[in-house]
Coordinates of C-alpha atoms in Angstrom, one line a residue:
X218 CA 36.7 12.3 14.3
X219 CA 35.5 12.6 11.1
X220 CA 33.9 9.5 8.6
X221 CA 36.0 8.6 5.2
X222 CA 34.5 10.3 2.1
X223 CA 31.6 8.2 0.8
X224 CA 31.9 7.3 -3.3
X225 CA 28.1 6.9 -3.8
X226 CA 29.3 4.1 -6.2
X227 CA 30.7 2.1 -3.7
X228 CA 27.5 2.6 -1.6
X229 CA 25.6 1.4 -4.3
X230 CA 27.5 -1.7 -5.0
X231 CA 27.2 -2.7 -1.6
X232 CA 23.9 -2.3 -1.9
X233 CA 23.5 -4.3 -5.4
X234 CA 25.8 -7.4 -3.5
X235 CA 23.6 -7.5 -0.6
X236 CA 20.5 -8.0 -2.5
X237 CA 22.2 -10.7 -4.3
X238 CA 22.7 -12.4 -1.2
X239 CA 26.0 -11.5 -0.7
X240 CA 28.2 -10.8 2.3
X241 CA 29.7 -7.2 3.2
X242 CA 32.1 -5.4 6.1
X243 CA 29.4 -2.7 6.8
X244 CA 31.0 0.4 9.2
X245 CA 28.6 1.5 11.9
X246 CA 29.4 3.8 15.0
X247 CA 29.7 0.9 17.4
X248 CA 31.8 -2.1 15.5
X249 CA 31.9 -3.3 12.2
X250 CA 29.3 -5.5 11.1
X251 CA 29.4 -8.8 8.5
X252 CA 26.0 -7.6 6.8
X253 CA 23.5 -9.7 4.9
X254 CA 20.1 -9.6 3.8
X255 CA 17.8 -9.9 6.6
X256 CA 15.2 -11.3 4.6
X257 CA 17.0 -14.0 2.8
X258 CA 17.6 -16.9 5.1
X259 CA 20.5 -18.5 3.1
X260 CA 22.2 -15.0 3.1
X261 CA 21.8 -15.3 7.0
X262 CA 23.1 -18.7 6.9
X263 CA 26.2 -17.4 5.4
X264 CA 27.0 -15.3 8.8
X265 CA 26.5 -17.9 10.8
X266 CA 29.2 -20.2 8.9
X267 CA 31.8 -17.7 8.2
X268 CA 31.6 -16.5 11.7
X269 CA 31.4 -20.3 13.3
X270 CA 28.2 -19.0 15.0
X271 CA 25.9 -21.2 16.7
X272 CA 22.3 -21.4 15.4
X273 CA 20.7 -20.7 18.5
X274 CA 22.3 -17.4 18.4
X275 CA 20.0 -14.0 17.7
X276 CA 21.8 -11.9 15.7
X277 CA 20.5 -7.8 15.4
X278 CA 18.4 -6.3 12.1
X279 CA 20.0 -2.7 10.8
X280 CA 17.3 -0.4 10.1
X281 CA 17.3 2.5 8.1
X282 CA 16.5 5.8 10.4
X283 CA 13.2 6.5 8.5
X284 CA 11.9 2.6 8.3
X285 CA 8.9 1.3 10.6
X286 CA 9.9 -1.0 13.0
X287 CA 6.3 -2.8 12.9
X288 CA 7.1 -4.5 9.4
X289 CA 9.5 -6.9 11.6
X290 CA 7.8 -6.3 15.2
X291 CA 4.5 -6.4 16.1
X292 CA 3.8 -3.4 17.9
X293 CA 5.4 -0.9 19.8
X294 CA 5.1 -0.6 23.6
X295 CA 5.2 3.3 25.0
X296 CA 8.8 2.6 26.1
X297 CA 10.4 1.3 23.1
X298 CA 8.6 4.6 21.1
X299 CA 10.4 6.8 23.3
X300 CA 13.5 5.0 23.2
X301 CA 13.4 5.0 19.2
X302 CA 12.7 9.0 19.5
X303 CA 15.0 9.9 21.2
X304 CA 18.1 7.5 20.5
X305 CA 17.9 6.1 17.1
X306 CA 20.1 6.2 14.5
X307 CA 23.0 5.6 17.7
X308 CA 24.3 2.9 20.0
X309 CA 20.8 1.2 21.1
X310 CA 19.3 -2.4 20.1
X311 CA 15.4 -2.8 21.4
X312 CA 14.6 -6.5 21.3
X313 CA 10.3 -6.5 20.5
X314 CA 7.9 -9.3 19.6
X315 CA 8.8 -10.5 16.4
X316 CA 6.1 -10.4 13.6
X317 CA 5.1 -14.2 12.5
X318 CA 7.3 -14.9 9.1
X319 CA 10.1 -12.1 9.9
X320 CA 13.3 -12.6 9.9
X321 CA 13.2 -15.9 10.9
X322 CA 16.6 -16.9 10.7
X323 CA 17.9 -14.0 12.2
X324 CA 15.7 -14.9 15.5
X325 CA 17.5 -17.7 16.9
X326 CA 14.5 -19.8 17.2
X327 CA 12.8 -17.1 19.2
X328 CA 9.5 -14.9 18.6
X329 CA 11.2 -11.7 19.6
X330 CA 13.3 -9.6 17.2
X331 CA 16.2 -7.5 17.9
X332 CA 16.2 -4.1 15.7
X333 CA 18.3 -1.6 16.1
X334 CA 19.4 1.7 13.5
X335 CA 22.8 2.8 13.7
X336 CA 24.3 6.1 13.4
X337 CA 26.9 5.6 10.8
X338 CA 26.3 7.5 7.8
X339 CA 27.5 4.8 5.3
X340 CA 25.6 1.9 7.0
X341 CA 22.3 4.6 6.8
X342 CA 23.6 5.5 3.0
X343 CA 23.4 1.7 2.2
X344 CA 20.7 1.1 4.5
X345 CA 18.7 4.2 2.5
X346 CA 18.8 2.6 -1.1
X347 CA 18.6 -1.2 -0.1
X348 CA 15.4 -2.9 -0.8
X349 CA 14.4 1.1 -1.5
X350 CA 14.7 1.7 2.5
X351 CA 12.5 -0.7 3.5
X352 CA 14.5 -4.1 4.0
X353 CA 16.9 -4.9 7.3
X354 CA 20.5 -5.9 7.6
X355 CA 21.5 -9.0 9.6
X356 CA 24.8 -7.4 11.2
X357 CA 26.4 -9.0 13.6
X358 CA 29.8 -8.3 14.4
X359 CA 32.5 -8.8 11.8
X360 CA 35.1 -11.4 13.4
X361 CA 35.1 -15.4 14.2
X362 CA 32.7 -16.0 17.0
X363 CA 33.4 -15.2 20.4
X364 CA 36.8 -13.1 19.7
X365 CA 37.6 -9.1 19.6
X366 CA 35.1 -7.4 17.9
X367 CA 36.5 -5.4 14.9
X368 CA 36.7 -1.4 14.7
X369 CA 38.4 -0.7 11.3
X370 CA 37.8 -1.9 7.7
X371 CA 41.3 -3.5 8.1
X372 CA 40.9 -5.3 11.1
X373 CA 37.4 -7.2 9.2
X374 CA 39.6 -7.6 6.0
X375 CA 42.3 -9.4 8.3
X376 CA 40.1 -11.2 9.7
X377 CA 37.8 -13.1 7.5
X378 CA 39.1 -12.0 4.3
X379 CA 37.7 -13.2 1.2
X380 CA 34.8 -14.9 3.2
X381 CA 33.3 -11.1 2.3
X382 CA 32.3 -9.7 -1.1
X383 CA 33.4 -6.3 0.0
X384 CA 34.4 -4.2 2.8
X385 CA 33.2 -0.3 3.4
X386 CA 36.1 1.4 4.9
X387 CA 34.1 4.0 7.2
X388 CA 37.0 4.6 9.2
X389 CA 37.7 3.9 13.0
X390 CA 34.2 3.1 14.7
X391 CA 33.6 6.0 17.1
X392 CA 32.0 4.2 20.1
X393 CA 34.0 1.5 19.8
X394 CA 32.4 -1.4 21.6
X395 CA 28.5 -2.5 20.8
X396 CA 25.2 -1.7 21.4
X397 CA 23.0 -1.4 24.6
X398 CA 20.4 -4.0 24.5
X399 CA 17.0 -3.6 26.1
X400 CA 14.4 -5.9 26.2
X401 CA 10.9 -4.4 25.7
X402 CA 9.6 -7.4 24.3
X403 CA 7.4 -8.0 27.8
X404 CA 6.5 -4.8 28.7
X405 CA 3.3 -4.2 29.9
X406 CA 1.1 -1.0 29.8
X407 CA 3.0 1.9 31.5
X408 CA 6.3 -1.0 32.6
X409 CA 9.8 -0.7 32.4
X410 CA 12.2 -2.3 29.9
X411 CA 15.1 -4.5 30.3
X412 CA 18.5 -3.8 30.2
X413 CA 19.9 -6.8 28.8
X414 CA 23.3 -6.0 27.7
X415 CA 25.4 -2.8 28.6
X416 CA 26.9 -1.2 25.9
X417 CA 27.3 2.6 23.6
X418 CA 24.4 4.0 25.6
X419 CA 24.4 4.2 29.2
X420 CA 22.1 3.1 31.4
X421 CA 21.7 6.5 32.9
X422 CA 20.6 8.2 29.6
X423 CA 18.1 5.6 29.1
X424 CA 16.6 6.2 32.7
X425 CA 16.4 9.5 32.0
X426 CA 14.4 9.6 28.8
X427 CA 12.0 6.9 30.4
X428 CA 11.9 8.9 33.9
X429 CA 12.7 5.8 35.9
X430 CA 15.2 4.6 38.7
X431 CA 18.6 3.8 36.8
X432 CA 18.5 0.4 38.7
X433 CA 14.7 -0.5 37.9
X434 CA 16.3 -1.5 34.3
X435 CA 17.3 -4.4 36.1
X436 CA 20.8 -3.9 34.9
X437 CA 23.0 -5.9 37.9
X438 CA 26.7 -4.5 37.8
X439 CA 29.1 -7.5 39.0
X440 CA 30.4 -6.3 42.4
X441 CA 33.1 -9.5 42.3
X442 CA 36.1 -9.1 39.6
X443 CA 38.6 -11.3 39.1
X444 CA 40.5 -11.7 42.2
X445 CA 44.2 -9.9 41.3
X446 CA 46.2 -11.9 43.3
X447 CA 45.2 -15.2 42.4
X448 CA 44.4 -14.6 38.2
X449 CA 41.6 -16.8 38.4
X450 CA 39.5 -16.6 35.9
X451 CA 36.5 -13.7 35.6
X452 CA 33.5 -14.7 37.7
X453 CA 30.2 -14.4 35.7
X454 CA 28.4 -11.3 36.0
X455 CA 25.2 -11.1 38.3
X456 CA 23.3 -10.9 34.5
X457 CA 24.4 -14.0 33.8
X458 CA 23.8 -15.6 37.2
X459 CA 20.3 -14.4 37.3
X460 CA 19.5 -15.8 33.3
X461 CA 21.0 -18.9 34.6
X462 CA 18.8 -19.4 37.7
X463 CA 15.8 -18.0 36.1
X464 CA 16.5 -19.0 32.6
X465 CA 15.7 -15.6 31.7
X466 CA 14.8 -14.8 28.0
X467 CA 14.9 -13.6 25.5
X468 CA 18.8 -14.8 24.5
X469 CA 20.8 -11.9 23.1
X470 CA 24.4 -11.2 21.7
X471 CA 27.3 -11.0 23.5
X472 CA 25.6 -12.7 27.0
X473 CA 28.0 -15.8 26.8
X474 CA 29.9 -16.2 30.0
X475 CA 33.2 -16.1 27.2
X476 CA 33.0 -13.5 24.8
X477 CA 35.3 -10.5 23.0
X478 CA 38.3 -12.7 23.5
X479 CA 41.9 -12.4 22.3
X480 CA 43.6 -15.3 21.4
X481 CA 46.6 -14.2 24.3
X482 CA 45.5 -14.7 28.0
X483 CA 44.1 -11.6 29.3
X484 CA 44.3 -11.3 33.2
X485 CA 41.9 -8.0 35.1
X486 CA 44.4 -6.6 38.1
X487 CA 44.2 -3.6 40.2
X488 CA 46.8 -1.3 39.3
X489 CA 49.2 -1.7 42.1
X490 CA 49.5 -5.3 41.8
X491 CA 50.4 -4.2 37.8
X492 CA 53.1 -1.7 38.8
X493 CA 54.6 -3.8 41.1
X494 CA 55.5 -6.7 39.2
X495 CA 55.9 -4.3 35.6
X496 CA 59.8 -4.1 36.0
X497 CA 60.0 -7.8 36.3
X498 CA 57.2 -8.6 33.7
X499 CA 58.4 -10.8 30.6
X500 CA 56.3 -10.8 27.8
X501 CA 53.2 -8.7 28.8
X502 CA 50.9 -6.6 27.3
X503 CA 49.5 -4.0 29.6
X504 CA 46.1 -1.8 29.0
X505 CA 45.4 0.8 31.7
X506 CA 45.0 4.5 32.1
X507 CA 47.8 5.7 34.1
X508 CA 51.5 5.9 31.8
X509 CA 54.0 2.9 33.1
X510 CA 56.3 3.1 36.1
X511 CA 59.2 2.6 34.4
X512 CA 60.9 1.1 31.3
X513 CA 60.8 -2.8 30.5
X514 CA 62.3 -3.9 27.2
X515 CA 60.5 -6.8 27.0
X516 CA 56.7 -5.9 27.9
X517 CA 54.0 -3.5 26.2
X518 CA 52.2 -0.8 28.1
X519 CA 49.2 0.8 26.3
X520 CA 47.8 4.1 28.5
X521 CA 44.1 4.6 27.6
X522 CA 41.6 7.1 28.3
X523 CA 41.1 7.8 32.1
X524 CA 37.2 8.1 30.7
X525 CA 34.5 5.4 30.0
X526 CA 33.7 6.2 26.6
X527 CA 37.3 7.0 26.1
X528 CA 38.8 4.0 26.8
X529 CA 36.1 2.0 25.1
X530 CA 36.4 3.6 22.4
X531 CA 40.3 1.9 22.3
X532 CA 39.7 -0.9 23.8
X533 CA 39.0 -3.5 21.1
X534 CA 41.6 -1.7 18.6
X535 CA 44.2 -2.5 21.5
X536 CA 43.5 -5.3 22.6
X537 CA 43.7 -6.6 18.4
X538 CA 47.4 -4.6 18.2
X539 CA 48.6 -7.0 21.9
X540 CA 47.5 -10.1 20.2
X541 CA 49.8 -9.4 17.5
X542 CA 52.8 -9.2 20.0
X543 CA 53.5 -12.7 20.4
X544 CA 53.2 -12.0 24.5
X545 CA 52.3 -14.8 27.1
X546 CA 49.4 -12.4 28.9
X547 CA 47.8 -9.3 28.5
X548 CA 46.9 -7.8 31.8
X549 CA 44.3 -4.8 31.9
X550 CA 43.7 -2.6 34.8
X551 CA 40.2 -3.2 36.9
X552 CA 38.1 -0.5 35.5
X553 CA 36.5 1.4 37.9
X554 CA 32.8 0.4 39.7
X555 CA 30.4 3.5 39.1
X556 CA 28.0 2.6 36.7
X557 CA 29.8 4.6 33.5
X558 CA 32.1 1.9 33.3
X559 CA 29.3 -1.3 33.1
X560 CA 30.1 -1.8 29.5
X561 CA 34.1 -1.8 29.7
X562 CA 33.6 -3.9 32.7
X563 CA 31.3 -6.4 31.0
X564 CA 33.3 -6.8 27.8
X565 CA 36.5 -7.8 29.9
X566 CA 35.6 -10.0 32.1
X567 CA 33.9 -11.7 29.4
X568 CA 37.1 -11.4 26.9
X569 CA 39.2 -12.7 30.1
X570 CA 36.7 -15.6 30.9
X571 CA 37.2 -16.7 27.0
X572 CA 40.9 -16.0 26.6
X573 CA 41.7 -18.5 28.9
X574 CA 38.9 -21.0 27.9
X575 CA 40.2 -20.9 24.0
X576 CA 43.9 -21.1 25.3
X577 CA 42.8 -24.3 27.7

């Protein structure tokens, strides 16, 4: 899938807005980002209003590939060095100790930082002549807080519309949902990072590179979904049980118990329940990766990628398209349990947790 043609004066006018403290619709490989100066705290400011963010929130720097990461962090443990090497520009956030006076208002009232440097080559083209390559983007993800994250310039444009200066059109993100978060911020001599939030890069990988036991990340997949016969509503994950009993920090994006959520009520049910009641379904949206069982006039059946990274890479684009529909639910197949699927799974029961809690 190959990236719109870059006008190098529309990279540059980006560029020029954002150092005039200016909000834009920057493309990276994961979603689309509402970019501003990382550096200029009313710029920051700006995010937080047009996204209806709360204050407390940390929101990730944009790095260009070929910037330090000690101007905003104050050193770099063994792990994170490795991590950088072998992942960066792509899919992975590293949240470090914060250097005093950084990014302040990007932190969240917190000493750590989260950096990460994505792989899109228009967000690294902007990122390359901003501040001359050395400043940071504040780029959280371009929608009103808590909803579908977007994954087109026409899905930002719809969505907060004049509220930016300009949107880059890099074409359709090609992860498709956002980053992996791992916290290094604590790691001592020879440790092993967090994983804080699932996301673009798996767990797996990341074990790999740091030669470590998948599950010493600390990365606890939810064994309880949503129960499908009853539609209650998604149980938190076992992340967000242990932050809650532990009050575990650092606070990151996207770990809200009601996140990524359509407006529509979004249901997780195994697919037999689905296929059973599809013929009789009135008003439905349904996301899964097998084709429908038969024909119903008045329902919407979306087959995804039988694949993780597939069907990620769809998801947030679909799920955009159903709200549009005017249906009572949206009901999306339980994604499988092996750990390739920990992102999808994350995202949806968060996005079912806060359909339901915005429709209540």
């Amino acid at each position: 899938m190959s990236e719109p043609t870059m006008r190098p004066s529309e990279i540059a006018r980006a560029a020029r807005l954002l150092e005039a403290g200016e909000l834009i619709g920057l493309p990276t490989e994961t979603v689309y980002g509402l970019a501003a100066d990382a550096d200029n705290a009313d710029a920051v400011r700006k995010i937080f209003a047009v996204k209806g963010r709360p204050a407390d929130h940390p929101v990730i720097v944009h790095l260009h590939r070929d910037a330090d990461p000690q101007r905003w962090a104050v050193g770099l443990p063994d792990a994170a060095r490795r991590l950088i090497d072998a992942f960066w520009p792509g899919p992975l956030t590293l949240v470090l100790r914060r250097r005093s006076g950084m990014a302040v208002a990007c932190a969240g009232g917190q000493d750590t930082i989260a950096l990460r440097s994505p792989a899109h080559s228009m967000a690294q083209a902007v990122l390359a002549i901003f501040r001359h390559g050395e400043g940071g983007l504040a780029a959280p993800s371009a929608n009103r807080f808590g909803r579908v994250s977007p994954t087109t310039a026409a899905h930002v444009r719809a969505e907060l519309g004049s509220a930016v200066a300009m949107v880059l059109d890099g074409g359709a993100c090609t992860v498709g949902i956002e980053s992996t978060i791992v916290d290094c911020s604590q790691v001592q001599s020879g440790g092993v990072p967090r994983i804080l939030r699932p996301g673009g890069l798996p767990a797996e990988a990341i074990a790999t590179v740091l030669g470590c036991d998948p599950l010493l990340l600390g990365l606890q997949r939810s064994t309880q979904l949503e129960a499908p016969s009853r539609g209650a509503l998604a149980v938190e994950s076992a992340n967000d049980r242990r932050a809650r009993r532990f009050d575990i920090s650092p606070r990151v994006p996207g770990a809200l118990a009601a996140h990524y959520a359509p407006a529509t009520p979004l249901f997780l049910r195994a697919a037999p329940e689905i296929d059973a009641r599809w013929s009789t379904a009135r008003q439905v949206g349904v996301i899964a990766v097998h084709p429908q069982p038969g024909d119903n006039a008045s329902g919407t059946w979306f087959a995804l990628p039988s694949d993780a990274a597939g069907f990620a890479h769809a998801l947030y684009a679909t799920l955009r398209e159903l709200d549009t529909r005017g249906l009572d639910a949206i009901w999306v197949e339980m994604p499988p349990s092996d750990p390739a699927w920990d992102a999808v799974r994350d995202r949806l029961q968060r996005a079912s947790h806060g359909s339901r809690v915005q429709g209540a």
